[in-house]
Amino acid sequence: MTKPAVVWSPRYACDIGAHVFPITKYGLVHQRLLAEGWIAPGQTLEPPPPTRELLAAAHDGGYLDDLDALRWTPRTMRAEMPLTREIVDAFALGASGTTLAAREAMARGVAVHVGGGLHHAYAGHAEGFCYLNDLAVAARAMQREGLASRIAIVDLDVHQGNGTASIFADDPDVFTLSLHQERNYPSPKEPGDLDVGLDDGTDDRSYLAALAPALERVWAHGPRLVLYQAGADPFEQDVLGGLSLTFAGLEARDRAVIDGCRERGIAVVTTLGGGYARRIEDTVRIHATTCRCALEAASR
Ligand SMILES: [Zn+2]
């Protein structure tokens, strides 16, 4: 049995100034997995810097030119993030990270990316803390490399995966599921293959009851690979989310996706997505639990 790949880079922790996005979480999640013995020293793979060709499979050339030149334009200005070389490079590296994790998952069955999930980035513009859509970049890379044609993106962030839905609107091979809080950013939503808008305050039970039939639709698509955006922001203590999931509910969510893939022989990659709990240690705990669920599932 092969060990699952874990992908991460210390360079994900770029300087974004004072910001609601807890950029240190990537390193903290990785550290926690190491400290708890879920991953061994030396097990982590660092992604290479992405090529232009890799990013261009999901993003428009003009937009990539703006990012390269750090130009403040209508395409870059909606990120709600500073526009610096370090930040663009860090998120580009994250797109390479999800791609590496996808490639590893196709070989080993499971891969964990301690990063990624930047689902609000469109082909041609930044949005909602997201410059580059790592999920889309990875999916397109797997298609181009001939590793997987039928793919599903399972997006369980509290916010709808609008960029991802838009990028794959005309691709029948990539199924996009988003289960999110209806009355939250983005507005309007971008129609994906399956959108489930949840009421404010949705609890564990109602959430899991909505997730089960949605996952049935994912399985019916027949994907070889699932890219899982495991946002931590459906958590009841999240400052940007209005759902009421507990730690246990979020773990049950993770297991439904990851174990569901494993039972069906579908390769699965976990990515982190959003997470803005009042206490950063709660966000870190939720993300680390997703990673642990994937690592445990791989060892069964
Ligand atoms: Zn979010």
PDB file of N, CA and C in Angstrom, residues 135-235:
ATOM      1  N   LEU A 135      -8.219  24.815  -8.199  1.00  0.00           N
ATOM      2  CA  LEU A 135      -9.046  23.637  -8.499  1.00  0.00           C
ATOM      3  C   LEU A 135      -9.212  23.489 -10.010  1.00  0.00           C
ATOM      4  N   ALA A 136      -9.458  24.621 -10.666  1.00  0.00           N
ATOM      5  CA  ALA A 136      -9.642  24.609 -12.115  1.00  0.00           C
ATOM      6  C   ALA A 136      -8.333  24.290 -12.826  1.00  0.00           C
ATOM      7  N   VAL A 137      -7.245  24.879 -12.333  1.00  0.00           N
ATOM      8  CA  VAL A 137      -5.935  24.625 -12.940  1.00  0.00           C
ATOM      9  C   VAL A 137      -5.616  23.129 -12.860  1.00  0.00           C
ATOM     10  N   ALA A 138      -5.859  22.536 -11.695  1.00  0.00           N
ATOM     11  CA  ALA A 138      -5.547  21.112 -11.509  1.00  0.00           C
ATOM     12  C   ALA A 138      -6.435  20.231 -12.380  1.00  0.00           C
ATOM     13  N   ALA A 139      -7.718  20.556 -12.438  1.00  0.00           N
ATOM     14  CA  ALA A 139      -8.640  19.744 -13.250  1.00  0.00           C
ATOM     15  C   ALA A 139      -8.226  19.779 -14.723  1.00  0.00           C
ATOM     16  N   ARG A 140      -7.921  20.965 -15.210  1.00  0.00           N
ATOM     17  CA  ARG A 140      -7.512  21.088 -16.613  1.00  0.00           C
ATOM     18  C   ARG A 140      -6.192  20.347 -16.874  1.00  0.00           C
ATOM     19  N   ALA A 141      -5.284  20.410 -15.901  1.00  0.00           N
ATOM     20  CA  ALA A 141      -4.003  19.716 -16.072  1.00  0.00           C
ATOM     21  C   ALA A 141      -4.231  18.208 -16.162  1.00  0.00           C
ATOM     22  N   MET A 142      -5.120  17.674 -15.323  1.00  0.00           N
ATOM     23  CA  MET A 142      -5.366  16.229 -15.375  1.00  0.00           C
ATOM     24  C   MET A 142      -5.979  15.830 -16.712  1.00  0.00           C
ATOM     25  N   GLN A 143      -6.857  16.695 -17.229  1.00  0.00           N
ATOM     26  CA  GLN A 143      -7.456  16.407 -18.533  1.00  0.00           C
ATOM     27  C   GLN A 143      -6.383  16.428 -19.625  1.00  0.00           C
ATOM     28  N   ARG A 144      -5.534  17.446 -19.588  1.00  0.00           N
ATOM     29  CA  ARG A 144      -4.510  17.589 -20.635  1.00  0.00           C
ATOM     30  C   ARG A 144      -3.466  16.493 -20.573  1.00  0.00           C
ATOM     31  N   GLU A 145      -3.162  16.062 -19.351  1.00  0.00           N
ATOM     32  CA  GLU A 145      -2.156  15.003 -19.199  1.00  0.00           C
ATOM     33  C   GLU A 145      -2.758  13.621 -19.445  1.00  0.00           C
ATOM     34  N   GLY A 146      -4.062  13.574 -19.685  1.00  0.00           N
ATOM     35  CA  GLY A 146      -4.721  12.295 -19.955  1.00  0.00           C
ATOM     36  C   GLY A 146      -4.867  11.425 -18.727  1.00  0.00           C
ATOM     37  N   LEU A 147      -4.739  12.011 -17.535  1.00  0.00           N
ATOM     38  CA  LEU A 147      -4.827  11.225 -16.297  1.00  0.00           C
ATOM     39  C   LEU A 147      -6.273  11.041 -15.853  1.00  0.00           C
ATOM     40  N   ALA A 148      -7.120  12.005 -16.145  1.00  0.00           N
ATOM     41  CA  ALA A 148      -8.534  11.903 -15.799  1.00  0.00           C
ATOM     42  C   ALA A 148      -9.303  12.831 -16.713  1.00  0.00           C
ATOM     43  N   SER A 149     -10.358  12.325 -17.315  1.00  0.00           N
ATOM     44  CA  SER A 149     -11.192  13.237 -18.106  1.00  0.00           C
ATOM     45  C   SER A 149     -12.429  13.611 -17.302  1.00  0.00           C
ATOM     46  N   ARG A 150     -13.092  12.611 -16.737  1.00  0.00           N
ATOM     47  CA  ARG A 150     -14.284  12.926 -15.928  1.00  0.00           C
ATOM     48  C   ARG A 150     -13.856  13.230 -14.512  1.00  0.00           C
ATOM     49  N   ILE A 151     -14.213  14.427 -14.087  1.00  0.00           N
ATOM     50  CA  ILE A 151     -13.755  14.955 -12.801  1.00  0.00           C
ATOM     51  C   ILE A 151     -14.946  15.593 -12.105  1.00  0.00           C
ATOM     52  N   ALA A 152     -14.955  15.558 -10.769  1.00  0.00           N
ATOM     53  CA  ALA A 152     -15.965  16.325 -10.027  1.00  0.00           C
ATOM     54  C   ALA A 152     -15.252  17.240  -9.036  1.00  0.00           C
ATOM     55  N   ILE A 153     -15.775  18.443  -8.898  1.00  0.00           N
ATOM     56  CA  ILE A 153     -15.277  19.379  -7.899  1.00  0.00           C
ATOM     57  C   ILE A 153     -16.371  19.515  -6.851  1.00  0.00           C
ATOM     58  N   VAL A 154     -16.063  19.056  -5.652  1.00  0.00           N
ATOM     59  CA  VAL A 154     -17.034  19.057  -4.556  1.00  0.00           C
ATOM     60  C   VAL A 154     -16.657  20.205  -3.636  1.00  0.00           C
ATOM     61  N   ASP A 155     -17.476  21.231  -3.638  1.00  0.00           N
ATOM     62  CA  ASP A 155     -17.139  22.478  -2.958  1.00  0.00           C
ATOM     63  C   ASP A 155     -18.072  22.657  -1.759  1.00  0.00           C
ATOM     64  N   LEU A 156     -17.511  22.452  -0.559  1.00  0.00           N
ATOM     65  CA  LEU A 156     -18.335  22.517   0.652  1.00  0.00           C
ATOM     66  C   LEU A 156     -17.968  23.701   1.540  1.00  0.00           C
ATOM     67  N   ASP A 157     -17.405  24.718   0.937  1.00  0.00           N
ATOM     68  CA  ASP A 157     -17.167  25.996   1.599  1.00  0.00           C
ATOM     69  C   ASP A 157     -18.528  26.645   1.903  1.00  0.00           C
ATOM     70  N   VAL A 158     -18.577  27.553   2.872  1.00  0.00           N
ATOM     71  CA  VAL A 158     -19.847  28.225   3.169  1.00  0.00           C
ATOM     72  C   VAL A 158     -20.264  29.158   2.024  1.00  0.00           C
ATOM     73  N   HIS A 159     -19.278  29.565   1.212  1.00  0.00           N
ATOM     74  CA  HIS A 159     -19.532  30.461   0.081  1.00  0.00           C
ATOM     75  C   HIS A 159     -19.609  29.667  -1.224  1.00  0.00           C
ATOM     76  N   GLN A 160     -20.474  30.098  -2.120  1.00  0.00           N
ATOM     77  CA  GLN A 160     -20.611  29.365  -3.376  1.00  0.00           C
ATOM     78  C   GLN A 160     -19.338  29.436  -4.223  1.00  0.00           C
ATOM     79  N   GLY A 161     -19.020  28.353  -4.894  1.00  0.00           N
ATOM     80  CA  GLY A 161     -17.815  28.290  -5.724  1.00  0.00           C
ATOM     81  C   GLY A 161     -18.066  28.905  -7.093  1.00  0.00           C
ATOM     82  N   ASN A 162     -18.231  30.214  -7.115  1.00  0.00           N
ATOM     83  CA  ASN A 162     -18.664  30.890  -8.348  1.00  0.00           C
ATOM     84  C   ASN A 162     -17.629  30.837  -9.472  1.00  0.00           C
ATOM     85  N   GLY A 163     -16.363  31.059  -9.141  1.00  0.00           N
ATOM     86  CA  GLY A 163     -15.334  31.036 -10.183  1.00  0.00           C
ATOM     87  C   GLY A 163     -15.236  29.663 -10.830  1.00  0.00           C
ATOM     88  N   THR A 164     -15.230  28.639  -9.990  1.00  0.00           N
ATOM     89  CA  THR A 164     -15.132  27.267 -10.501  1.00  0.00           C
ATOM     90  C   THR A 164     -16.331  26.947 -11.397  1.00  0.00           C
ATOM     91  N   ALA A 165     -17.530  27.308 -10.941  1.00  0.00           N
ATOM     92  CA  ALA A 165     -18.747  27.027 -11.717  1.00  0.00           C
ATOM     93  C   ALA A 165     -18.668  27.696 -13.086  1.00  0.00           C
ATOM     94  N   SER A 166     -18.171  28.940 -13.090  1.00  0.00           N
ATOM     95  CA  SER A 166     -18.075  29.678 -14.347  1.00  0.00           C
ATOM     96  C   SER A 166     -17.073  29.029 -15.303  1.00  0.00           C
ATOM     97  N   ILE A 167     -15.928  28.653 -14.773  1.00  0.00           N
ATOM     98  CA  ILE A 167     -14.868  28.102 -15.629  1.00  0.00           C
ATOM     99  C   ILE A 167     -15.318  26.801 -16.310  1.00  0.00           C
ATOM    100  N   PHE A 168     -16.103  26.000 -15.599  1.00  0.00           N
ATOM    101  CA  PHE A 168     -16.499  24.705 -16.161  1.00  0.00           C
ATOM    102  C   PHE A 168     -17.935  24.671 -16.682  1.00  0.00           C
ATOM    103  N   ALA A 169     -18.522  25.862 -16.864  1.00  0.00           N
ATOM    104  CA  ALA A 169     -19.923  25.928 -17.302  1.00  0.00           C
ATOM    105  C   ALA A 169     -20.148  25.147 -18.598  1.00  0.00           C
ATOM    106  N   ASP A 170     -19.166  25.157 -19.481  1.00  0.00           N
ATOM    107  CA  ASP A 170     -19.348  24.496 -20.783  1.00  0.00           C
ATOM    108  C   ASP A 170     -18.564  23.194 -20.898  1.00  0.00           C
ATOM    109  N   ASP A 171     -18.130  22.645 -19.786  1.00  0.00           N
ATOM    110  CA  ASP A 171     -17.369  21.394 -19.831  1.00  0.00           C
ATOM    111  C   ASP A 171     -18.184  20.273 -19.192  1.00  0.00           C
ATOM    112  N   PRO A 172     -18.820  19.439 -20.030  1.00  0.00           N
ATOM    113  CA  PRO A 172     -19.682  18.380 -19.478  1.00  0.00           C
ATOM    114  C   PRO A 172     -18.896  17.321 -18.710  1.00  0.00           C
ATOM    115  N   ASP A 173     -17.576  17.274 -18.874  1.00  0.00           N
ATOM    116  CA  ASP A 173     -16.785  16.258 -18.175  1.00  0.00           C
ATOM    117  C   ASP A 173     -16.485  16.634 -16.723  1.00  0.00           C
ATOM    118  N   VAL A 174     -16.580  17.932 -16.406  1.00  0.00           N
ATOM    119  CA  VAL A 174     -16.292  18.370 -15.036  1.00  0.00           C
ATOM    120  C   VAL A 174     -17.598  18.772 -14.357  1.00  0.00           C
ATOM    121  N   PHE A 175     -17.952  18.012 -13.332  1.00  0.00           N
ATOM    122  CA  PHE A 175     -19.185  18.261 -12.580  1.00  0.00           C
ATOM    123  C   PHE A 175     -18.847  19.155 -11.392  1.00  0.00           C
ATOM    124  N   THR A 176     -19.544  20.275 -11.274  1.00  0.00           N
ATOM    125  CA  THR A 176     -19.279  21.173 -10.143  1.00  0.00           C
ATOM    126  C   THR A 176     -20.462  21.160  -9.186  1.00  0.00           C
ATOM    127  N   LEU A 177     -20.178  20.747  -7.957  1.00  0.00           N
ATOM    128  CA  LEU A 177     -21.168  20.784  -6.876  1.00  0.00           C
ATOM    129  C   LEU A 177     -20.757  21.867  -5.885  1.00  0.00           C
ATOM    130  N   SER A 178     -21.695  22.694  -5.501  1.00  0.00           N
ATOM    131  CA  SER A 178     -21.454  23.647  -4.425  1.00  0.00           C
ATOM    132  C   SER A 178     -22.611  23.583  -3.436  1.00  0.00           C
ATOM    133  N   LEU A 179     -22.270  23.335  -2.180  1.00  0.00           N
ATOM    134  CA  LEU A 179     -23.252  23.318  -1.089  1.00  0.00           C
ATOM    135  C   LEU A 179     -22.850  24.478  -0.193  1.00  0.00           C
ATOM    136  N   HIS A 180     -23.709  25.488  -0.068  1.00  0.00           N
ATOM    137  CA  HIS A 180     -23.279  26.737   0.556  1.00  0.00           C
ATOM    138  C   HIS A 180     -24.443  27.427   1.244  1.00  0.00           C
ATOM    139  N   GLN A 181     -24.134  28.474   1.976  1.00  0.00           N
ATOM    140  CA  GLN A 181     -25.177  29.313   2.580  1.00  0.00           C
ATOM    141  C   GLN A 181     -25.739  30.215   1.490  1.00  0.00           C
ATOM    142  N   GLU A 182     -27.040  30.155   1.284  1.00  0.00           N
ATOM    143  CA  GLU A 182     -27.637  30.904   0.176  1.00  0.00           C
ATOM    144  C   GLU A 182     -27.471  32.411   0.361  1.00  0.00           C
ATOM    145  N   ARG A 183     -27.760  32.891   1.586  1.00  0.00           N
ATOM    146  CA  ARG A 183     -27.705  34.350   1.812  1.00  0.00           C
ATOM    147  C   ARG A 183     -26.321  34.765   2.290  1.00  0.00           C
ATOM    148  N   ASN A 184     -25.368  34.670   1.399  1.00  0.00           N
ATOM    149  CA  ASN A 184     -23.991  35.040   1.712  1.00  0.00           C
ATOM    150  C   ASN A 184     -23.322  35.376   0.383  1.00  0.00           C
ATOM    151  N   TYR A 185     -22.116  35.937   0.464  1.00  0.00           N
ATOM    152  CA  TYR A 185     -21.309  36.170  -0.739  1.00  0.00           C
ATOM    153  C   TYR A 185     -21.119  34.840  -1.472  1.00  0.00           C
ATOM    154  N   PRO A 186     -21.057  34.745  -2.763  1.00  0.00           N
ATOM    155  CA  PRO A 186     -21.252  35.823  -3.744  1.00  0.00           C
ATOM    156  C   PRO A 186     -22.726  36.001  -4.079  1.00  0.00           C
ATOM    157  N   SER A 187     -23.037  37.190  -4.570  1.00  0.00           N
ATOM    158  CA  SER A 187     -24.390  37.480  -4.993  1.00  0.00           C
ATOM    159  C   SER A 187     -24.324  38.357  -6.242  1.00  0.00           C
ATOM    160  N   PRO A 188     -24.892  37.948  -7.351  1.00  0.00           N
ATOM    161  CA  PRO A 188     -25.600  36.684  -7.531  1.00  0.00           C
ATOM    162  C   PRO A 188     -24.631  35.503  -7.594  1.00  0.00           C
ATOM    163  N   LYS A 189     -25.179  34.306  -7.465  1.00  0.00           N
ATOM    164  CA  LYS A 189     -24.373  33.095  -7.579  1.00  0.00           C
ATOM    165  C   LYS A 189     -24.152  32.771  -9.060  1.00  0.00           C
ATOM    166  N   GLU A 190     -23.192  31.930  -9.295  1.00  0.00           N
ATOM    167  CA  GLU A 190     -22.875  31.490 -10.660  1.00  0.00           C
ATOM    168  C   GLU A 190     -23.391  30.060 -10.781  1.00  0.00           C
ATOM    169  N   PRO A 191     -24.300  29.778 -11.698  1.00  0.00           N
ATOM    170  CA  PRO A 191     -24.838  28.409 -11.717  1.00  0.00           C
ATOM    171  C   PRO A 191     -23.795  27.350 -12.066  1.00  0.00           C
ATOM    172  N   GLY A 192     -23.672  26.348 -11.195  1.00  0.00           N
ATOM    173  CA  GLY A 192     -22.821  25.193 -11.477  1.00  0.00           C
ATOM    174  C   GLY A 192     -23.707  24.025 -11.867  1.00  0.00           C
ATOM    175  N   ASP A 193     -23.140  22.825 -11.889  1.00  0.00           N
ATOM    176  CA  ASP A 193     -23.957  21.659 -12.248  1.00  0.00           C
ATOM    177  C   ASP A 193     -24.963  21.338 -11.156  1.00  0.00           C
ATOM    178  N   LEU A 194     -24.570  21.521  -9.898  1.00  0.00           N
ATOM    179  CA  LEU A 194     -25.524  21.338  -8.801  1.00  0.00           C
ATOM    180  C   LEU A 194     -25.195  22.332  -7.690  1.00  0.00           C
ATOM    181  N   ASP A 195     -26.144  23.196  -7.420  1.00  0.00           N
ATOM    182  CA  ASP A 195     -25.993  24.182  -6.347  1.00  0.00           C
ATOM    183  C   ASP A 195     -27.050  23.918  -5.295  1.00  0.00           C
ATOM    184  N   VAL A 196     -26.613  23.788  -4.053  1.00  0.00           N
ATOM    185  CA  VAL A 196     -27.547  23.587  -2.951  1.00  0.00           C
ATOM    186  C   VAL A 196     -27.366  24.766  -2.000  1.00  0.00           C
ATOM    187  N   GLY A 197     -28.340  25.665  -2.011  1.00  0.00           N
ATOM    188  CA  GLY A 197     -28.277  26.847  -1.147  1.00  0.00           C
ATOM    189  C   GLY A 197     -28.962  26.549   0.178  1.00  0.00           C
ATOM    190  N   LEU A 198     -28.209  26.690   1.252  1.00  0.00           N
ATOM    191  CA  LEU A 198     -28.726  26.320   2.581  1.00  0.00           C
ATOM    192  C   LEU A 198     -29.207  27.560   3.340  1.00  0.00           C
ATOM    193  N   ASP A 199     -30.184  27.326   4.218  1.00  0.00           N
ATOM    194  CA  ASP A 199     -30.710  28.410   5.060  1.00  0.00           C
ATOM    195  C   ASP A 199     -29.679  28.839   6.096  1.00  0.00           C
ATOM    196  N   ASP A 200     -29.810  30.086   6.537  1.00  0.00           N
ATOM    197  CA  ASP A 200     -28.976  30.580   7.634  1.00  0.00           C
ATOM    198  C   ASP A 200     -29.152  29.655   8.831  1.00  0.00           C
ATOM    199  N   GLY A 201     -28.071  29.389   9.520  1.00  0.00           N
ATOM    200  CA  GLY A 201     -28.153  28.614  10.760  1.00  0.00           C
ATOM    201  C   GLY A 201     -28.325  27.116  10.565  1.00  0.00           C
ATOM    202  N   THR A 202     -28.164  26.632   9.324  1.00  0.00           N
ATOM    203  CA  THR A 202     -28.299  25.185   9.079  1.00  0.00           C
ATOM    204  C   THR A 202     -27.363  24.406  10.006  1.00  0.00           C
ATOM    205  N   ASP A 203     -27.918  23.373  10.680  1.00  0.00           N
ATOM    206  CA  ASP A 203     -27.121  22.611  11.661  1.00  0.00           C
ATOM    207  C   ASP A 203     -26.580  21.316  11.040  1.00  0.00           C
ATOM    208  N   ASP A 204     -25.850  20.563  11.845  1.00  0.00           N
ATOM    209  CA  ASP A 204     -25.192  19.344  11.359  1.00  0.00           C
ATOM    210  C   ASP A 204     -26.172  18.423  10.640  1.00  0.00           C
ATOM    211  N   ARG A 205     -27.301  18.174  11.297  1.00  0.00           N
ATOM    212  CA  ARG A 205     -28.245  17.193  10.779  1.00  0.00           C
ATOM    213  C   ARG A 205     -28.806  17.602   9.425  1.00  0.00           C
ATOM    214  N   SER A 206     -29.249  18.856   9.349  1.00  0.00           N
ATOM    215  CA  SER A 206     -29.833  19.313   8.085  1.00  0.00           C
ATOM    216  C   SER A 206     -28.771  19.389   6.994  1.00  0.00           C
ATOM    217  N   TYR A 207     -27.555  19.779   7.399  1.00  0.00           N
ATOM    218  CA  TYR A 207     -26.466  19.875   6.419  1.00  0.00           C
ATOM    219  C   TYR A 207     -26.167  18.499   5.818  1.00  0.00           C
ATOM    220  N   LEU A 208     -26.006  17.516   6.692  1.00  0.00           N
ATOM    221  CA  LEU A 208     -25.645  16.173   6.216  1.00  0.00           C
ATOM    222  C   LEU A 208     -26.788  15.556   5.417  1.00  0.00           C
ATOM    223  N   ALA A 209     -28.015  15.917   5.766  1.00  0.00           N
ATOM    224  CA  ALA A 209     -29.179  15.422   5.015  1.00  0.00           C
ATOM    225  C   ALA A 209     -29.208  16.029   3.611  1.00  0.00           C
ATOM    226  N   ALA A 210     -28.705  17.249   3.465  1.00  0.00           N
ATOM    227  CA  ALA A 210     -28.639  17.881   2.136  1.00  0.00           C
ATOM    228  C   ALA A 210     -27.440  17.364   1.341  1.00  0.00           C
ATOM    229  N   LEU A 211     -26.376  17.035   2.061  1.00  0.00           N
ATOM    230  CA  LEU A 211     -25.149  16.587   1.385  1.00  0.00           C
ATOM    231  C   LEU A 211     -25.324  15.211   0.738  1.00  0.00           C
ATOM    232  N   ALA A 212     -26.015  14.306   1.423  1.00  0.00           N
ATOM    233  CA  ALA A 212     -26.096  12.916   0.938  1.00  0.00           C
ATOM    234  C   ALA A 212     -26.649  12.821  -0.495  1.00  0.00           C
ATOM    235  N   PRO A 213     -27.814  13.411  -0.794  1.00  0.00           N
ATOM    236  CA  PRO A 213     -28.308  13.301  -2.178  1.00  0.00           C
ATOM    237  C   PRO A 213     -27.435  14.067  -3.175  1.00  0.00           C
ATOM    238  N   ALA A 214     -26.794  15.136  -2.712  1.00  0.00           N
ATOM    239  CA  ALA A 214     -25.896  15.882  -3.609  1.00  0.00           C
ATOM    240  C   ALA A 214     -24.711  15.003  -4.003  1.00  0.00           C
ATOM    241  N   LEU A 215     -24.191  14.255  -3.040  1.00  0.00           N
ATOM    242  CA  LEU A 215     -23.071  13.363  -3.364  1.00  0.00           C
ATOM    243  C   LEU A 215     -23.516  12.234  -4.294  1.00  0.00           C
ATOM    244  N   GLU A 216     -24.755  11.802  -4.171  1.00  0.00           N
ATOM    245  CA  GLU A 216     -25.254  10.779  -5.105  1.00  0.00           C
ATOM    246  C   GLU A 216     -25.162  11.281  -6.545  1.00  0.00           C
ATOM    247  N   ARG A 217     -25.439  12.558  -6.728  1.00  0.00           N
ATOM    248  CA  ARG A 217     -25.329  13.147  -8.076  1.00  0.00           C
ATOM    249  C   ARG A 217     -23.878  13.163  -8.547  1.00  0.00           C
ATOM    250  N   VAL A 218     -22.968  13.406  -7.606  1.00  0.00           N
ATOM    251  CA  VAL A 218     -21.538  13.383  -7.952  1.00  0.00           C
ATOM    252  C   VAL A 218     -21.140  11.978  -8.394  1.00  0.00           C
ATOM    253  N   TRP A 219     -21.525  10.985  -7.626  1.00  0.00           N
ATOM    254  CA  TRP A 219     -21.148   9.598  -7.979  1.00  0.00           C
ATOM    255  C   TRP A 219     -21.755   9.228  -9.330  1.00  0.00           C
ATOM    256  N   ALA A 220     -22.979   9.703  -9.578  1.00  0.00           N
ATOM    257  CA  ALA A 220     -23.659   9.362 -10.843  1.00  0.00           C
ATOM    258  C   ALA A 220     -22.925   9.941 -12.053  1.00  0.00           C
ATOM    259  N   HIS A 221     -22.166  11.001 -11.833  1.00  0.00           N
ATOM    260  CA  HIS A 221     -21.375  11.595 -12.923  1.00  0.00           C
ATOM    261  C   HIS A 221     -20.250  10.642 -13.370  1.00  0.00           C
ATOM    262  N   GLY A 222     -19.828   9.754 -12.461  1.00  0.00           N
ATOM    263  CA  GLY A 222     -18.769   8.798 -12.795  1.00  0.00           C
ATOM    264  C   GLY A 222     -17.377   9.402 -12.869  1.00  0.00           C
ATOM    265  N   PRO A 223     -16.998  10.214 -11.879  1.00  0.00           N
ATOM    266  CA  PRO A 223     -15.669  10.833 -11.949  1.00  0.00           C
ATOM    267  C   PRO A 223     -14.548   9.839 -11.639  1.00  0.00           C
ATOM    268  N   ARG A 224     -13.382  10.052 -12.258  1.00  0.00           N
ATOM    269  CA  ARG A 224     -12.173   9.303 -11.878  1.00  0.00           C
ATOM    270  C   ARG A 224     -11.468  10.014 -10.729  1.00  0.00           C
ATOM    271  N   LEU A 225     -11.747  11.328 -10.621  1.00  0.00           N
ATOM    272  CA  LEU A 225     -11.063  12.162  -9.631  1.00  0.00           C
ATOM    273  C   LEU A 225     -12.058  13.150  -9.024  1.00  0.00           C
ATOM    274  N   VAL A 226     -11.991  13.289  -7.702  1.00  0.00           N
ATOM    275  CA  VAL A 226     -12.750  14.339  -7.014  1.00  0.00           C
ATOM    276  C   VAL A 226     -11.763  15.323  -6.403  1.00  0.00           C
ATOM    277  N   LEU A 227     -11.943  16.593  -6.720  1.00  0.00           N
ATOM    278  CA  LEU A 227     -11.192  17.659  -6.064  1.00  0.00           C
ATOM    279  C   LEU A 227     -12.129  18.229  -5.007  1.00  0.00           C
ATOM    280  N   TYR A 228     -11.737  18.077  -3.745  1.00  0.00           N
ATOM    281  CA  TYR A 228     -12.618  18.436  -2.626  1.00  0.00           C
ATOM    282  C   TYR A 228     -12.167  19.757  -2.008  1.00  0.00           C
ATOM    283  N   GLN A 229     -13.034  20.750  -2.087  1.00  0.00           N
ATOM    284  CA  GLN A 229     -12.775  22.036  -1.455  1.00  0.00           C
ATOM    285  C   GLN A 229     -13.454  21.965  -0.091  1.00  0.00           C
ATOM    286  N   ALA A 230     -12.664  21.766   0.961  1.00  0.00           N
ATOM    287  CA  ALA A 230     -13.191  21.521   2.309  1.00  0.00           C
ATOM    288  C   ALA A 230     -13.101  22.794   3.152  1.00  0.00           C
ATOM    289  N   GLY A 231     -13.806  23.827   2.729  1.00  0.00           N
ATOM    290  CA  GLY A 231     -13.801  25.068   3.498  1.00  0.00           C
ATOM    291  C   GLY A 231     -14.134  24.807   4.960  1.00  0.00           C
ATOM    292  N   ALA A 232     -13.455  25.551   5.850  1.00  0.00           N
ATOM    293  CA  ALA A 232     -13.727  25.416   7.288  1.00  0.00           C
ATOM    294  C   ALA A 232     -14.806  26.401   7.729  1.00  0.00           C
ATOM    295  N   ASP A 233     -15.301  27.206   6.789  1.00  0.00           N
ATOM    296  CA  ASP A 233     -16.194  28.294   7.197  1.00  0.00           C
ATOM    297  C   ASP A 233     -17.682  27.965   7.359  1.00  0.00           C
ATOM    298  N   PRO A 234     -18.132  26.720   7.142  1.00  0.00           N
ATOM    299  CA  PRO A 234     -19.502  26.399   7.606  1.00  0.00           C
ATOM    300  C   PRO A 234     -19.583  26.253   9.135  1.00  0.00           C
ATOM    301  N   PHE A 235     -18.450  26.407   9.806  1.00  0.00           N
ATOM    302  CA  PHE A 235     -18.365  26.255  11.276  1.00  0.00           C
ATOM    303  C   PHE A 235     -19.210  27.316  11.987  1.00  0.00           C
TER     304      PHE A 235
END
